[in-house]
Amino acid sequence: MSEIMARAKYAVVERADYSDIICEQCGSGERPGELLLCDKCDKGFHMRCLRPIVVRIPIGSWLCPKCSGHRRKRIIDFFKIQKSGDGKKKCKLNQDTRKRRRRPLVLLKKRRRLLPFIPSEDPNQRLKQMGTLASALTAMQMEFSDDLTYSSDMAPRSANQAKFENGGMQVLSREDMETLELCRSMSRRGECPPFIVVFDSCEGYTVEADAQIKDMTFIAEYTGDVDYIKNRENDDCDSMMTLLLATNPSESLVICPDKCGNIARFINGINNHTPEGKKKQNCKCVRYSVNGECRVLLVATRDIAKGERLYYDYNGYEHEYPTHHFV
């Protein structure tokens, strides 16, 4: 019966007077301009009292957390999570990865191999983490994508070749490629990296660690639409990432996460003109050649404590991005 009721259509009887509406979270009726009314139960909620915070008035109908229902199914559908069919295979893969990493300490320090992220054990916590990302992407009117995307009106995939890079590009090693594929397969199963997206009144959306992250841990790949830099000279997107710096400037590429992307879109940059800003950096963007194609990976540069926000230097390559105004 509960499943039938959850799928049933609903209708709310319009009130003659909404002046007595209060927020179900804080109990206050102040700031009526920030009160959202659920289209199913007709109860009110302040946009900033909801978790995650709603920063823009939703377009179309809106349901409160209680009435939205089937949260797990919605998260699974949003991220296109695949069901895990072989737990033993997964366990064996993790064990094999650990075996390969049992190397002398000196060699580890010299080679600096990537480490896979460790998902939260609690499935409900992982749902909460993915829910914060889904809310942020929805608020920005973006779709989730963990891959680079190519459109007919932008750069074709054939343009993304590491051999076009001016001066060459670092090649991702076999072991690091296995780590990357392990992390991607975990994400496809819904075993996401332990991060949450929060909204800050000064910084906007930003990312916090929801568990301790070790130095050299893979955080995310920077994804979005791939386009030529020449097509984006007058673009107002503030999150474009260099993908390819070609010998011929007209062949240089950028990643544009304005229509689709992942959690990397919400990791903020440092003010690299102040000592305080530089101290905040705890991850970096690295461009690699992966099977002949350019990819951008975000990697932890030191241990990151739970609750610490993630920052990296936007000027990793060209030193042209203005960061004087950054917090």
CSV table of C-alpha atoms in Angstrom, one decimal:
chain,number,residue,atom,x,y,z
A,1,MET,CA,0.0,0.0,0.0
A,2,SER,CA,2.8,2.4,0.9
A,3,GLU,CA,4.3,1.9,-2.6
A,4,ILE,CA,0.9,2.6,-4.2
A,5,MET,CA,0.4,5.7,-2.2
A,6,ALA,CA,3.9,6.9,-3.1
A,7,ARG,CA,3.2,6.6,-6.8
A,8,ALA,CA,-0.4,8.0,-6.6
A,9,LYS,CA,-1.1,11.5,-8.0
A,10,TYR,CA,-1.6,14.2,-5.5
A,11,ALA,CA,-3.6,17.4,-5.3
A,12,VAL,CA,-3.3,20.2,-2.7
A,13,VAL,CA,-6.3,22.3,-1.8
A,14,GLU,CA,-5.3,25.9,-2.1
A,15,ARG,CA,-5.7,28.0,1.0
A,16,ALA,CA,-7.4,31.3,1.1
A,17,ASP,CA,-4.6,32.7,3.3
A,18,TYR,CA,-1.0,31.7,3.6
A,19,SER,CA,0.0,34.3,6.2
A,20,ASP,CA,0.2,31.8,9.0
A,21,ILE,CA,2.7,29.5,7.2
A,22,ILE,CA,5.8,28.7,9.3
A,23,CYS,CA,8.9,26.7,8.6
A,24,GLU,CA,8.6,23.1,9.7
A,25,GLN,CA,12.3,23.0,10.5
A,26,CYS,CA,12.9,26.2,12.6
A,27,GLY,CA,9.3,27.0,13.5
A,28,SER,CA,9.6,30.6,12.3
A,29,GLY,CA,7.4,32.4,9.8
A,30,GLU,CA,9.9,35.1,9.3
A,31,ARG,CA,11.5,35.7,5.8
A,32,PRO,CA,8.3,34.6,3.9
A,33,GLY,CA,10.1,35.3,0.7
A,34,GLU,CA,12.4,32.3,1.5
A,35,LEU,CA,9.7,29.9,2.4
A,36,LEU,CA,9.1,27.0,0.0
A,37,LEU,CA,5.7,25.3,0.0
A,38,CYS,CA,5.5,21.6,-0.6
A,39,ASP,CA,3.2,20.9,-3.6
A,40,LYS,CA,2.0,17.7,-1.8
A,41,CYS,CA,1.6,18.4,1.9
A,42,ASP,CA,1.4,22.2,1.6
A,43,LYS,CA,3.9,22.7,4.5
A,44,GLY,CA,6.5,25.4,4.5
A,45,PHE,CA,10.3,25.2,4.7
A,46,HIS,CA,12.9,27.9,4.7
A,47,MET,CA,15.4,27.4,1.8
A,48,ARG,CA,18.3,27.7,4.2
A,49,CYS,CA,16.8,25.3,6.7
A,50,LEU,CA,16.7,22.4,4.3
A,51,ARG,CA,19.6,20.0,4.1
A,52,PRO,CA,21.1,20.3,1.6
A,53,ILE,CA,20.4,24.1,1.4
A,54,VAL,CA,18.3,25.2,-1.6
A,55,VAL,CA,19.9,28.3,-3.0
A,56,ARG,CA,17.5,29.0,-5.8
A,57,ILE,CA,13.7,28.8,-6.0
A,58,PRO,CA,13.0,25.6,-7.8
A,59,ILE,CA,11.4,25.7,-11.3
A,60,GLY,CA,8.1,23.8,-11.4
A,61,SER,CA,6.7,21.7,-8.6
A,62,TRP,CA,8.7,21.1,-5.4
A,63,LEU,CA,8.3,18.4,-2.8
A,64,CYS,CA,9.7,18.5,0.7
A,65,PRO,CA,12.1,15.8,1.9
A,66,LYS,CA,9.3,13.7,3.5
A,67,CYS,CA,7.0,13.8,0.5
A,68,SER,CA,9.7,13.3,-2.1
A,69,GLY,CA,10.0,9.6,-1.1
A,70,HIS,CA,12.1,6.9,-2.8
A,71,ARG,CA,15.2,8.8,-2.2
A,72,ARG,CA,17.5,5.9,-2.8
A,73,LYS,CA,15.9,5.1,-6.1
A,74,ARG,CA,16.1,8.7,-7.2
A,75,ILE,CA,19.8,8.9,-6.3
A,76,ILE,CA,20.5,5.6,-8.1
A,77,ASP,CA,18.7,6.9,-11.2
A,78,PHE,CA,20.4,10.3,-11.1
A,79,PHE,CA,23.9,8.8,-11.1
A,80,LYS,CA,23.0,5.8,-13.2
A,81,ILE,CA,24.4,3.5,-10.6
A,82,GLN,CA,25.0,-0.1,-11.6
A,83,LYS,CA,24.1,-3.0,-9.4
A,84,SER,CA,27.0,-5.0,-8.2
A,85,GLY,CA,26.7,-8.6,-9.4
A,86,ASP,CA,29.8,-10.2,-8.0
A,87,GLY,CA,30.9,-9.3,-4.4
A,88,LYS,CA,33.7,-11.9,-4.5
A,89,LYS,CA,35.2,-10.3,-7.6
A,90,LYS,CA,35.1,-6.9,-6.0
A,91,CYS,CA,36.8,-8.2,-2.8
A,92,LYS,CA,39.5,-10.0,-4.8
A,93,LEU,CA,40.1,-6.8,-6.8
A,94,ASN,CA,40.7,-4.8,-3.7
A,95,GLN,CA,43.0,-7.5,-2.2
A,96,ASP,CA,45.0,-7.7,-5.4
A,97,THR,CA,45.4,-3.9,-5.4
A,98,ARG,CA,46.7,-3.9,-1.9
A,99,LYS,CA,49.2,-6.7,-2.7
A,100,ARG,CA,50.6,-4.7,-5.6
A,101,ARG,CA,51.2,-1.7,-3.3
A,102,ARG,CA,53.3,-3.6,-0.7
A,103,ARG,CA,56.6,-2.1,-1.8
A,104,PRO,CA,59.6,-0.8,0.1
A,105,LEU,CA,58.9,2.6,1.6
A,106,VAL,CA,61.8,4.3,-0.3
A,107,LEU,CA,60.3,3.1,-3.6
A,108,LEU,CA,56.8,4.3,-2.6
A,109,LYS,CA,58.1,7.8,-1.9
A,110,LYS,CA,60.0,7.9,-5.1
A,111,ARG,CA,57.2,6.7,-7.4
A,112,ARG,CA,54.3,8.4,-5.6
A,113,ARG,CA,51.6,6.1,-6.9
A,114,LEU,CA,47.9,7.1,-6.8
A,115,LEU,CA,45.8,5.7,-4.0
A,116,PRO,CA,42.1,4.7,-4.5
A,117,PHE,CA,39.6,6.6,-2.4
A,118,ILE,CA,37.9,4.6,0.4
A,119,PRO,CA,34.1,4.9,0.2
A,120,SER,CA,32.0,5.3,3.4
A,121,GLU,CA,30.9,1.9,4.8
A,122,ASP,CA,27.4,3.1,5.7
A,123,PRO,CA,25.2,3.0,2.5
A,124,ASN,CA,23.0,5.7,4.0
A,125,GLN,CA,26.0,7.9,4.4
A,126,ARG,CA,26.9,7.4,0.8
A,127,LEU,CA,23.3,8.3,-0.2
A,128,LYS,CA,23.6,11.5,1.8
A,129,GLN,CA,26.9,12.3,0.0
A,130,MET,CA,25.5,11.7,-3.4
A,131,GLY,CA,22.4,13.6,-2.5
A,132,THR,CA,24.4,16.8,-1.8
A,133,LEU,CA,26.1,16.5,-5.2
A,134,ALA,CA,22.7,15.8,-6.9
A,135,SER,CA,21.2,18.9,-5.3
A,136,ALA,CA,24.1,21.1,-6.3
A,137,LEU,CA,24.1,19.9,-9.9
A,138,THR,CA,20.3,20.4,-10.1
A,139,ALA,CA,20.6,23.9,-8.7
A,140,MET,CA,23.2,24.7,-11.4
A,141,GLN,CA,20.9,23.1,-14.0
A,142,MET,CA,23.6,20.5,-14.8
A,143,GLU,CA,23.5,16.8,-15.5
A,144,PHE,CA,25.9,14.3,-13.9
A,145,SER,CA,28.7,12.9,-16.0
A,146,ASP,CA,31.8,11.1,-14.9
A,147,ASP,CA,33.3,11.2,-18.4
A,148,LEU,CA,34.4,13.8,-20.9
A,149,THR,CA,31.6,14.5,-23.4
A,150,TYR,CA,31.9,15.4,-27.0
A,151,SER,CA,29.2,17.2,-29.0
A,152,SER,CA,28.9,17.7,-32.7
A,153,ASP,CA,29.0,21.5,-32.3
A,154,MET,CA,32.2,21.5,-30.2
A,155,ALA,CA,35.5,19.7,-30.5
A,156,PRO,CA,35.4,16.1,-31.8
A,157,ARG,CA,37.0,13.3,-29.8
A,158,SER,CA,39.6,12.9,-32.4
A,159,ALA,CA,40.9,16.3,-31.4
A,160,ASN,CA,41.8,15.1,-28.0
A,161,GLN,CA,45.2,13.5,-28.6
A,162,ALA,CA,48.0,13.8,-26.1
A,163,LYS,CA,50.6,13.8,-29.0
A,164,PHE,CA,49.3,17.3,-29.9
A,165,GLU,CA,50.5,18.6,-26.5
A,166,ASN,CA,53.2,21.2,-26.8
A,167,GLY,CA,56.3,19.6,-25.2
A,168,GLY,CA,54.6,16.3,-24.4
A,169,MET,CA,52.5,15.1,-21.5
A,170,GLN,CA,53.0,12.8,-18.6
A,171,VAL,CA,51.7,9.3,-19.3
A,172,LEU,CA,49.6,7.6,-16.6
A,173,SER,CA,51.4,4.5,-15.4
A,174,ARG,CA,49.9,1.0,-15.6
A,175,GLU,CA,49.4,0.8,-11.8
A,176,ASP,CA,47.9,4.3,-11.7
A,177,MET,CA,45.6,3.4,-14.5
A,178,GLU,CA,44.4,0.3,-12.6
A,179,THR,CA,43.7,2.6,-9.6
A,180,LEU,CA,41.7,5.0,-11.8
A,181,GLU,CA,39.7,2.1,-13.2
A,182,LEU,CA,39.1,0.7,-9.7
A,183,CYS,CA,37.7,4.1,-8.6
A,184,ARG,CA,35.5,4.4,-11.7
A,185,SER,CA,34.1,0.9,-11.1
A,186,MET,CA,33.4,1.8,-7.5
A,187,SER,CA,31.6,5.0,-8.5
A,188,ARG,CA,29.5,3.1,-11.0
A,189,ARG,CA,28.3,0.8,-8.2
A,190,GLY,CA,27.4,3.8,-6.0
A,191,GLU,CA,30.5,3.5,-3.8
A,192,CYS,CA,31.3,7.2,-4.2
A,193,PRO,CA,34.3,9.0,-2.8
A,194,PRO,CA,33.6,10.3,0.8
A,195,PHE,CA,32.8,14.0,0.0
A,196,ILE,CA,29.9,16.3,0.5
A,197,VAL,CA,28.9,19.4,-1.4
A,198,VAL,CA,27.9,22.3,0.9
A,199,PHE,CA,26.8,25.9,0.2
A,200,ASP,CA,28.8,28.8,1.6
A,201,SER,CA,27.4,32.3,1.5
A,202,CYS,CA,30.9,33.6,0.5
A,203,GLU,CA,32.3,30.8,-1.6
A,204,GLY,CA,29.2,29.4,-3.1
A,205,TYR,CA,29.1,25.6,-3.5
A,206,THR,CA,32.2,23.9,-2.2
A,207,VAL,CA,33.4,20.4,-1.3
A,208,GLU,CA,34.2,19.0,2.2
A,209,ALA,CA,35.9,15.7,3.1
A,210,ASP,CA,33.4,13.4,4.8
A,211,ALA,CA,36.2,11.1,6.0
A,212,GLN,CA,40.0,11.3,6.3
A,213,ILE,CA,41.7,11.4,2.9
A,214,LYS,CA,45.3,10.2,2.6
A,215,ASP,CA,48.0,12.0,0.6
A,216,MET,CA,48.0,11.0,-3.1
A,217,THR,CA,44.4,9.7,-3.0
A,218,PHE,CA,42.5,10.0,-6.3
A,219,ILE,CA,39.6,12.4,-5.8
A,220,ALA,CA,37.9,12.8,-9.1
A,221,GLU,CA,38.4,13.3,-12.8
A,222,TYR,CA,37.5,16.8,-14.1
A,223,THR,CA,34.7,16.2,-16.6
A,224,GLY,CA,32.4,18.2,-18.8
A,225,ASP,CA,32.0,19.2,-22.5
A,226,VAL,CA,35.3,19.3,-24.5
A,227,ASP,CA,35.6,22.4,-26.8
A,228,TYR,CA,38.3,24.4,-28.5
A,229,ILE,CA,39.7,27.3,-26.5
A,230,LYS,CA,39.1,29.6,-29.5
A,231,ASN,CA,35.4,28.9,-29.2
A,232,ARG,CA,35.3,30.0,-25.5
A,233,GLU,CA,37.3,33.2,-25.5
A,234,ASN,CA,34.2,35.2,-24.5
A,235,ASP,CA,32.6,32.5,-22.4
A,236,ASP,CA,31.3,33.4,-19.0
A,237,CYS,CA,31.7,29.9,-17.5
A,238,ASP,CA,34.0,30.3,-14.5
A,239,SER,CA,35.1,26.7,-14.2
A,240,MET,CA,36.8,25.9,-17.5
A,241,MET,CA,39.8,23.6,-17.2
A,242,THR,CA,42.7,23.3,-19.6
A,243,LEU,CA,42.8,19.9,-21.2
A,244,LEU,CA,45.3,20.3,-24.1
A,245,LEU,CA,47.8,23.0,-24.8
A,246,ALA,CA,48.7,22.3,-28.4
A,247,THR,CA,51.6,23.6,-30.4
A,248,ASN,CA,49.0,25.1,-32.7
A,249,PRO,CA,46.9,27.3,-30.4
A,250,SER,CA,43.8,26.8,-32.5
A,251,GLU,CA,43.9,23.1,-31.6
A,252,SER,CA,44.1,23.7,-27.8
A,253,LEU,CA,41.2,22.3,-25.8
A,254,VAL,CA,39.3,23.1,-22.5
A,255,ILE,CA,36.8,21.2,-20.4
A,256,CYS,CA,33.6,23.2,-19.9
A,257,PRO,CA,31.4,21.9,-17.0
A,258,ASP,CA,28.5,24.3,-17.5
A,259,LYS,CA,26.0,21.7,-18.7
A,260,CYS,CA,27.4,18.5,-17.3
A,261,GLY,CA,30.0,17.4,-14.8
A,262,ASN,CA,30.7,15.9,-11.5
A,263,ILE,CA,32.0,16.8,-8.0
A,264,ALA,CA,35.2,18.3,-9.4
A,265,ARG,CA,33.1,21.3,-10.7
A,266,PHE,CA,32.5,22.4,-7.1
A,267,ILE,CA,36.1,22.2,-5.7
A,268,ASN,CA,37.2,25.8,-5.1
A,269,GLY,CA,40.5,27.5,-5.9
A,270,ILE,CA,43.0,29.2,-3.6
A,271,ASN,CA,44.1,32.8,-3.6
A,272,ASN,CA,47.7,32.1,-4.7
A,273,HIS,CA,48.8,35.6,-4.0
A,274,THR,CA,48.7,35.3,-0.2
A,275,PRO,CA,50.5,32.9,2.2
A,276,GLU,CA,47.2,32.1,3.8
A,277,GLY,CA,45.6,31.2,0.5
A,278,LYS,CA,48.5,28.9,-0.4
A,279,LYS,CA,48.3,27.1,2.9
A,280,LYS,CA,44.7,26.1,2.1
A,281,GLN,CA,45.7,24.0,-0.9
A,282,ASN,CA,45.3,20.3,-0.3
A,283,CYS,CA,44.8,18.9,-3.8
A,284,LYS,CA,46.1,19.5,-7.3
A,285,CYS,CA,45.0,19.0,-10.9
A,286,VAL,CA,47.3,16.9,-13.0
A,287,ARG,CA,47.0,16.4,-16.8
A,288,TYR,CA,47.8,12.9,-18.0
A,289,SER,CA,47.9,10.9,-21.2
A,290,VAL,CA,45.5,8.0,-20.7
A,291,ASN,CA,45.5,5.6,-23.7
A,292,GLY,CA,46.6,8.4,-25.9
A,293,GLU,CA,43.9,10.9,-24.7
A,294,CYS,CA,44.3,13.9,-22.4
A,295,ARG,CA,42.6,13.6,-19.0
A,296,VAL,CA,42.6,15.8,-15.9
A,297,LEU,CA,42.7,14.1,-12.5
A,298,LEU,CA,42.3,15.7,-9.1
A,299,VAL,CA,44.7,14.2,-6.5
A,300,ALA,CA,45.2,14.9,-2.8
A,301,THR,CA,48.6,16.6,-2.1
A,302,ARG,CA,48.6,15.9,1.7
A,303,ASP,CA,46.4,14.2,4.3
A,304,ILE,CA,43.0,15.9,4.5
A,305,ALA,CA,41.0,15.7,7.7
A,306,LYS,CA,37.3,15.0,7.9
A,307,GLY,CA,35.4,18.3,7.6
A,308,GLU,CA,38.2,20.1,5.8
A,309,ARG,CA,37.3,21.8,2.5
A,310,LEU,CA,39.1,21.0,-0.7
A,311,TYR,CA,41.1,23.6,-2.5
A,312,TYR,CA,43.6,23.6,-5.4
A,313,ASP,CA,45.5,26.2,-7.5
A,314,TYR,CA,43.6,27.2,-10.6
A,315,ASN,CA,46.9,28.4,-12.1
A,316,GLY,CA,48.6,25.0,-12.4
A,317,TYR,CA,49.7,25.7,-16.0
A,318,GLU,CA,49.2,29.1,-17.6
A,319,HIS,CA,49.2,31.3,-14.5
A,320,GLU,CA,46.6,33.5,-16.2
A,321,TYR,CA,43.6,32.9,-14.0
A,322,PRO,CA,42.9,35.9,-11.7
A,323,THR,CA,42.7,34.8,-8.1
A,324,HIS,CA,43.3,38.1,-6.2
A,325,HIS,CA,39.6,38.2,-5.2
A,326,PHE,CA,39.4,34.7,-3.8
A,327,VAL,CA,38.7,34.2,-0.1
